[in-house]
GROMACS .gro file of C-alpha atoms in nm:
model
  191
    1UNK     CA    1   5.748   2.664  10.486
    2UNK     CA    2   5.508   2.769  10.211
    3UNK     CA    3   5.174   2.927  10.285
    4UNK     CA    4   4.858   2.755  10.171
    5UNK     CA    5   4.592   2.940   9.971
    6UNK     CA    6   4.377   3.047  10.270
    7UNK     CA    7   4.684   3.140  10.480
    8UNK     CA    8   4.825   3.347  10.196
    9UNK     CA    9   4.493   3.530  10.161
   10UNK     CA   10   4.483   3.609  10.535
   11UNK     CA   11   4.843   3.740  10.532
   12UNK     CA   12   4.770   3.956  10.226
   13UNK     CA   13   4.450   4.089  10.384
   14UNK     CA   14   4.630   4.174  10.709
   15UNK     CA   15   4.905   4.342  10.505
   16UNK     CA   16   4.650   4.555  10.320
   17UNK     CA   17   4.478   4.653  10.647
   18UNK     CA   18   4.814   4.753  10.804
   19UNK     CA   19   4.912   4.949  10.493
   20UNK     CA   20   4.577   5.134  10.480
   21UNK     CA   21   4.594   5.210  10.853
   22UNK     CA   22   4.947   5.349  10.812
   23UNK     CA   23   4.840   5.566  10.520
   24UNK     CA   24   4.540   5.697  10.713
   25UNK     CA   25   4.760   5.779  11.013
   26UNK     CA   26   5.013   5.963  10.795
   27UNK     CA   27   4.758   6.146  10.580
   28UNK     CA   28   4.688   6.438  10.817
   29UNK     CA   29   5.054   6.540  10.870
   30UNK     CA   30   5.128   6.480  10.502
   31UNK     CA   31   4.830   6.694  10.392
   32UNK     CA   32   4.936   6.970  10.634
   33UNK     CA   33   5.291   6.961  10.495
   34UNK     CA   34   5.161   6.957  10.136
   35UNK     CA   35   4.936   7.261  10.197
   36UNK     CA   36   5.216   7.459  10.364
   37UNK     CA   37   5.465   7.384  10.085
   38UNK     CA   38   5.228   7.450   9.794
   39UNK     CA   39   4.987   7.705   9.942
   40UNK     CA   40   4.704   7.468   9.849
   41UNK     CA   41   4.371   7.565  10.001
   42UNK     CA   42   4.494   7.913  10.091
   43UNK     CA   43   4.752   7.792  10.340
   44UNK     CA   44   5.016   8.058  10.397
   45UNK     CA   45   5.389   8.010  10.420
   46UNK     CA   46   5.625   8.095  10.703
   47UNK     CA   47   5.946   8.291  10.644
   48UNK     CA   48   6.237   8.412  10.855
   49UNK     CA   49   6.247   8.756  10.693
   50UNK     CA   50   6.112   8.951  10.398
   51UNK     CA   51   6.302   8.945  10.069
   52UNK     CA   52   6.531   9.231   9.975
   53UNK     CA   53   6.352   9.267   9.640
   54UNK     CA   54   6.054   9.501   9.679
   55UNK     CA   55   5.848   9.563   9.366
   56UNK     CA   56   5.664   9.882   9.274
   57UNK     CA   57   5.345   9.683   9.217
   58UNK     CA   58   5.107   9.692   9.511
   59UNK     CA   59   4.848   9.452   9.645
   60UNK     CA   60   4.559   9.521   9.882
   61UNK     CA   61   4.548   9.292  10.183
   62UNK     CA   62   4.212   9.261  10.356
   63UNK     CA   63   4.179   9.129  10.709
   64UNK     CA   64   3.891   8.910  10.818
   65UNK     CA   65   3.807   8.770  11.163
   66UNK     CA   66   3.558   8.512  11.281
   67UNK     CA   67   3.520   8.276  11.573
   68UNK     CA   68   3.376   7.936  11.639
   69UNK     CA   69   3.015   7.927  11.754
   70UNK     CA   70   3.109   7.844  12.114
   71UNK     CA   71   3.399   8.091  12.142
   72UNK     CA   72   3.309   8.362  12.398
   73UNK     CA   73   3.573   8.614  12.291
   74UNK     CA   74   3.516   8.920  12.080
   75UNK     CA   75   3.763   8.913  11.790
   76UNK     CA   76   3.820   9.163  11.506
   77UNK     CA   77   4.090   9.317  11.289
   78UNK     CA   78   4.210   9.659  11.406
   79UNK     CA   79   4.248   9.772  11.044
   80UNK     CA   80   4.023   9.624  10.772
   81UNK     CA   81   4.274   9.652  10.486
   82UNK     CA   82   4.609   9.792  10.380
   83UNK     CA   83   4.792   9.840  10.057
   84UNK     CA   84   5.152   9.721  10.046
   85UNK     CA   85   5.415   9.678   9.778
   86UNK     CA   86   5.491   9.321   9.683
   87UNK     CA   87   5.795   9.212   9.886
   88UNK     CA   88   5.741   9.482  10.152
   89UNK     CA   89   5.686   9.379  10.513
   90UNK     CA   90   5.338   9.454  10.644
   91UNK     CA   91   5.230   9.466  11.007
   92UNK     CA   92   4.865   9.425  11.105
   93UNK     CA   93   4.690   9.381  11.438
   94UNK     CA   94   4.387   9.186  11.550
   95UNK     CA   95   4.206   9.262  11.873
   96UNK     CA   96   4.065   9.000  12.110
   97UNK     CA   97   3.860   9.062  12.421
   98UNK     CA   98   3.744   8.815  12.688
   99UNK     CA   99   3.414   8.951  12.829
  100UNK     CA  100   3.364   8.653  13.061
  101UNK     CA  101   3.458   8.599  13.426
  102UNK     CA  102   3.694   8.309  13.350
  103UNK     CA  103   4.023   8.267  13.163
  104UNK     CA  104   3.979   8.132  12.811
  105UNK     CA  105   4.242   7.980  12.583
  106UNK     CA  106   4.211   8.009  12.208
  107UNK     CA  107   4.391   7.899  11.894
  108UNK     CA  108   4.353   8.065  11.555
  109UNK     CA  109   4.332   7.883  11.226
  110UNK     CA  110   4.391   8.082  10.908
  111UNK     CA  111   4.381   8.086  10.533
  112UNK     CA  112   4.424   8.320  10.240
  113UNK     CA  113   4.192   8.389   9.948
  114UNK     CA  114   4.225   8.359   9.659
  115UNK     CA  115   4.389   8.020   9.699
  116UNK     CA  116   4.634   8.094   9.418
  117UNK     CA  117   4.798   8.358   9.642
  118UNK     CA  118   4.833   8.125   9.944
  119UNK     CA  119   5.182   8.003   9.861
  120UNK     CA  120   5.306   8.359   9.813
  121UNK     CA  121   5.163   8.507  10.132
  122UNK     CA  122   5.443   8.462  10.386
  123UNK     CA  123   5.416   8.520  10.761
  124UNK     CA  124   5.725   8.623  10.954
  125UNK     CA  125   5.558   8.634  11.297
  126UNK     CA  126   5.198   8.569  11.397
  127UNK     CA  127   4.979   8.532  11.703
  128UNK     CA  128   4.837   8.226  11.526
  129UNK     CA  129   5.162   8.033  11.579
  130UNK     CA  130   5.082   7.995  11.950
  131UNK     CA  131   4.778   7.945  12.168
  132UNK     CA  132   4.646   8.258  12.336
  133UNK     CA  133   4.508   8.284  12.690
  134UNK     CA  134   4.299   8.584  12.792
  135UNK     CA  135   4.210   8.654  13.152
  136UNK     CA  136   3.860   8.774  13.247
  137UNK     CA  137   3.804   9.122  13.102
  138UNK     CA  138   4.142   9.123  12.923
  139UNK     CA  139   4.174   9.297  12.584
  140UNK     CA  140   4.484   9.247  12.368
  141UNK     CA  141   4.611   9.349  12.028
  142UNK     CA  142   4.790   9.066  11.852
  143UNK     CA  143   5.032   9.129  11.564
  144UNK     CA  144   5.092   8.950  11.237
  145UNK     CA  145   5.399   9.041  11.030
  146UNK     CA  146   5.389   8.932  10.666
  147UNK     CA  147   5.489   8.996  10.305
  148UNK     CA  148   5.376   8.890   9.960
  149UNK     CA  149   5.656   8.703   9.782
  150UNK     CA  150   5.767   8.880   9.461
  151UNK     CA  151   5.765   8.541   9.284
  152UNK     CA  152   5.386   8.578   9.274
  153UNK     CA  153   5.414   8.804   8.967
  154UNK     CA  154   5.567   8.512   8.773
  155UNK     CA  155   5.286   8.264   8.855
  156UNK     CA  156   5.037   8.217   8.571
  157UNK     CA  157   4.734   8.226   8.805
  158UNK     CA  158   4.853   8.445   9.091
  159UNK     CA  159   5.011   8.727   8.890
  160UNK     CA  160   4.667   8.880   8.830
  161UNK     CA  161   4.578   8.890   9.201
  162UNK     CA  162   4.533   9.246   9.324
  163UNK     CA  163   4.351   9.177   9.652
  164UNK     CA  164   4.435   8.911   9.910
  165UNK     CA  165   4.213   8.833  10.208
  166UNK     CA  166   4.377   8.699  10.524
  167UNK     CA  167   4.118   8.523  10.740
  168UNK     CA  168   4.147   8.399  11.098
  169UNK     CA  169   3.901   8.191  11.297
  170UNK     CA  170   3.950   8.157  11.673
  171UNK     CA  171   3.850   7.835  11.850
  172UNK     CA  172   3.835   7.777  12.224
  173UNK     CA  173   4.084   7.516  12.343
  174UNK     CA  174   4.161   7.363  12.681
  175UNK     CA  175   4.351   7.588  12.918
  176UNK     CA  176   4.721   7.501  12.953
  177UNK     CA  177   4.798   7.300  13.265
  178UNK     CA  178   4.918   7.595  13.477
  179UNK     CA  179   4.612   7.805  13.388
  180UNK     CA  180   4.373   7.518  13.453
  181UNK     CA  181   4.501   7.492  13.811
  182UNK     CA  182   4.450   7.868  13.861
  183UNK     CA  183   4.096   7.842  13.721
  184UNK     CA  184   4.011   7.557  13.963
  185UNK     CA  185   4.159   7.755  14.253
  186UNK     CA  186   3.951   8.063  14.158
  187UNK     CA  187   3.635   7.851  14.149
  188UNK     CA  188   3.721   7.709  14.494
  189UNK     CA  189   3.772   8.060  14.637
  190UNK     CA  190   3.428   8.170  14.506
  191UNK     CA  191   3.249   7.896  14.703
   0.00000   0.00000   0.00000
Protein backbone atom coordinates (compact mmCIF):
# COMPACT_ATOMS: atom_id res chain seq x y z
CA UNK A 1 0.00 0.00 0.00
CA UNK A 2 1.49 3.30 -1.12
CA UNK A 3 1.33 6.40 1.02
CA UNK A 4 -0.45 9.47 -0.28
CA UNK A 5 1.22 12.89 -0.29
CA UNK A 6 -0.11 14.05 3.10
CA UNK A 7 0.52 10.64 4.73
CA UNK A 8 4.07 10.58 3.40
CA UNK A 9 4.68 14.07 4.82
CA UNK A 10 3.37 13.03 8.25
CA UNK A 11 5.57 9.89 8.30
CA UNK A 12 8.63 11.92 7.26
CA UNK A 13 7.90 14.57 9.89
CA UNK A 14 7.48 11.94 12.62
CA UNK A 15 10.73 10.32 11.45
CA UNK A 16 12.58 13.63 11.69
CA UNK A 17 11.17 14.29 15.18
CA UNK A 18 12.22 10.80 16.37
CA UNK A 19 15.68 11.22 14.84
CA UNK A 20 16.18 14.66 16.45
CA UNK A 21 14.95 13.38 19.82
CA UNK A 22 17.37 10.43 19.62
CA UNK A 23 20.27 12.73 18.76
CA UNK A 24 19.39 15.08 21.62
CA UNK A 25 19.21 12.15 24.05
CA UNK A 26 22.59 10.81 22.91
CA UNK A 27 24.36 14.18 22.74
CA UNK A 28 25.28 14.48 26.44
CA UNK A 29 26.97 11.05 26.76
CA UNK A 30 28.59 11.50 23.35
CA UNK A 31 29.94 14.96 24.28
CA UNK A 32 31.25 13.59 27.60
CA UNK A 33 33.00 10.73 25.76
CA UNK A 34 34.38 13.13 23.13
CA UNK A 35 35.81 15.48 25.80
CA UNK A 36 37.42 12.62 27.74
CA UNK A 37 39.02 11.12 24.61
CA UNK A 38 40.28 14.39 23.14
CA UNK A 39 40.83 16.53 26.25
CA UNK A 40 38.51 19.12 24.68
CA UNK A 41 37.47 21.86 27.08
CA UNK A 42 40.20 20.94 29.56
CA UNK A 43 38.77 17.52 30.35
CA UNK A 44 41.44 15.28 31.84
CA UNK A 45 42.10 11.66 31.03
CA UNK A 46 42.08 8.65 33.33
CA UNK A 47 44.96 6.15 33.38
CA UNK A 48 45.76 2.92 35.20
CA UNK A 49 49.38 3.90 35.88
CA UNK A 50 52.02 6.43 34.92
CA UNK A 51 54.24 5.75 31.91
CA UNK A 52 57.73 4.36 32.38
CA UNK A 53 59.16 7.20 30.27
CA UNK A 54 59.91 10.20 32.50
CA UNK A 55 61.35 13.25 30.77
CA UNK A 56 63.80 15.76 32.22
CA UNK A 57 61.50 18.61 31.23
CA UNK A 58 59.33 19.87 34.07
CA UNK A 59 55.92 21.46 34.24
CA UNK A 60 54.37 23.47 37.07
CA UNK A 61 50.96 22.21 38.16
CA UNK A 62 48.78 24.73 39.99
CA UNK A 63 45.82 23.66 42.10
CA UNK A 64 42.61 25.64 42.24
CA UNK A 65 39.47 25.06 44.33
CA UNK A 66 36.02 26.60 44.25
CA UNK A 67 32.52 25.62 45.28
CA UNK A 68 29.01 26.22 44.11
CA UNK A 69 27.22 29.18 45.66
CA UNK A 70 25.02 26.98 47.86
CA UNK A 71 27.76 24.56 48.96
CA UNK A 72 28.36 24.96 52.73
CA UNK A 73 31.74 23.24 52.83
CA UNK A 74 35.10 24.94 53.03
CA UNK A 75 37.29 23.59 50.22
CA UNK A 76 40.91 24.39 49.30
CA UNK A 77 44.10 22.84 47.95
CA UNK A 78 46.63 21.84 50.63
CA UNK A 79 49.49 22.87 48.33
CA UNK A 80 48.98 25.65 45.75
CA UNK A 81 51.45 24.31 43.16
CA UNK A 82 54.16 21.76 42.50
CA UNK A 83 56.76 21.20 39.85
CA UNK A 84 56.99 17.70 38.39
CA UNK A 85 58.82 16.09 35.52
CA UNK A 86 56.68 15.16 32.56
CA UNK A 87 55.73 11.49 32.97
CA UNK A 88 56.38 11.51 36.74
CA UNK A 89 53.54 10.66 39.12
CA UNK A 90 52.38 13.57 41.25
CA UNK A 91 50.30 13.39 44.41
CA UNK A 92 48.33 16.40 45.64
CA UNK A 93 45.73 16.85 48.36
CA UNK A 94 42.65 19.00 48.70
CA UNK A 95 41.05 19.73 52.05
CA UNK A 96 37.31 19.85 52.69
CA UNK A 97 35.57 20.82 55.90
CA UNK A 98 31.88 20.63 56.82
CA UNK A 99 31.21 23.44 59.35
CA UNK A 100 27.49 22.68 59.57
CA UNK A 101 25.49 20.50 61.97
CA UNK A 102 24.29 18.13 59.25
CA UNK A 103 25.94 15.62 56.89
CA UNK A 104 26.51 17.00 53.41
CA UNK A 105 27.27 15.08 50.22
CA UNK A 106 29.32 16.67 47.46
CA UNK A 107 30.59 15.87 43.99
CA UNK A 108 33.53 17.60 42.34
CA UNK A 109 33.67 18.62 38.71
CA UNK A 110 37.07 19.43 37.23
CA UNK A 111 38.98 20.78 34.29
CA UNK A 112 42.48 21.71 33.23
CA UNK A 113 43.80 24.95 31.75
CA UNK A 114 45.13 25.56 29.22
CA UNK A 115 42.71 23.39 27.26
CA UNK A 116 45.51 22.15 25.01
CA UNK A 117 46.99 20.28 27.99
CA UNK A 118 43.71 18.59 28.98
CA UNK A 119 44.24 15.43 26.95
CA UNK A 120 47.73 14.99 28.39
CA UNK A 121 46.84 15.47 32.05
CA UNK A 122 46.06 11.96 33.27
CA UNK A 123 44.54 11.04 36.64
CA UNK A 124 45.35 7.68 38.18
CA UNK A 125 43.18 8.11 41.28
CA UNK A 126 41.02 11.03 42.38
CA UNK A 127 38.48 11.99 45.01
CA UNK A 128 36.48 13.44 42.11
CA UNK A 129 35.68 9.95 40.80
CA UNK A 130 33.23 9.39 43.68
CA UNK A 131 30.78 11.43 45.70
CA UNK A 132 32.02 12.56 49.09
CA UNK A 133 30.00 12.71 52.32
CA UNK A 134 31.23 14.77 55.25
CA UNK A 135 29.69 14.50 58.69
CA UNK A 136 29.07 17.63 60.80
CA UNK A 137 32.42 19.16 61.77
CA UNK A 138 34.39 16.62 59.70
CA UNK A 139 37.61 17.71 57.96
CA UNK A 140 39.28 15.47 55.37
CA UNK A 141 42.23 15.57 53.01
CA UNK A 142 41.41 14.06 49.64
CA UNK A 143 44.14 12.87 47.26
CA UNK A 144 44.56 13.13 43.52
CA UNK A 145 47.30 11.10 41.82
CA UNK A 146 48.25 12.24 38.31
CA UNK A 147 50.91 12.61 35.63
CA UNK A 148 51.45 14.64 32.49
CA UNK A 149 51.74 12.35 29.47
CA UNK A 150 55.14 12.65 27.73
CA UNK A 151 53.31 12.75 24.37
CA UNK A 152 52.48 16.37 25.22
CA UNK A 153 55.93 17.48 24.03
CA UNK A 154 55.06 16.25 20.52
CA UNK A 155 51.77 18.22 20.27
CA UNK A 156 52.06 21.41 18.22
CA UNK A 157 50.00 23.47 20.71
CA UNK A 158 50.67 21.73 24.01
CA UNK A 159 54.45 21.36 23.75
CA UNK A 160 54.91 24.99 24.81
CA UNK A 161 52.82 24.60 27.98
CA UNK A 162 54.91 25.15 31.10
CA UNK A 163 52.12 25.65 33.64
CA UNK A 164 48.94 23.60 34.00
CA UNK A 165 46.10 24.56 36.34
CA UNK A 166 43.93 21.77 37.76
CA UNK A 167 40.62 23.20 38.96
CA UNK A 168 37.89 21.55 41.03
CA UNK A 169 34.44 22.86 41.87
CA UNK A 170 32.40 21.10 44.57
CA UNK A 171 28.61 20.95 44.31
CA UNK A 172 26.19 19.75 46.96
CA UNK A 173 24.27 16.65 45.93
CA UNK A 174 21.56 14.58 47.58
CA UNK A 175 22.76 12.35 50.40
CA UNK A 176 23.04 8.67 49.47
CA UNK A 177 20.09 6.60 50.65
CA UNK A 178 21.75 5.23 53.80
CA UNK A 179 22.93 8.69 54.89
CA UNK A 180 19.55 10.26 54.20
CA UNK A 181 17.92 7.83 56.66
CA UNK A 182 20.52 8.72 59.32
CA UNK A 183 19.91 12.44 58.73
CA UNK A 184 16.14 11.99 59.16
CA UNK A 185 16.72 9.95 62.33
CA UNK A 186 19.01 12.67 63.75
CA UNK A 187 16.37 15.32 63.05
CA UNK A 188 13.75 13.15 64.82
CA UNK A 189 16.00 12.74 67.88
CA UNK A 190 16.47 16.53 68.13
CA UNK A 191 12.71 17.13 68.45
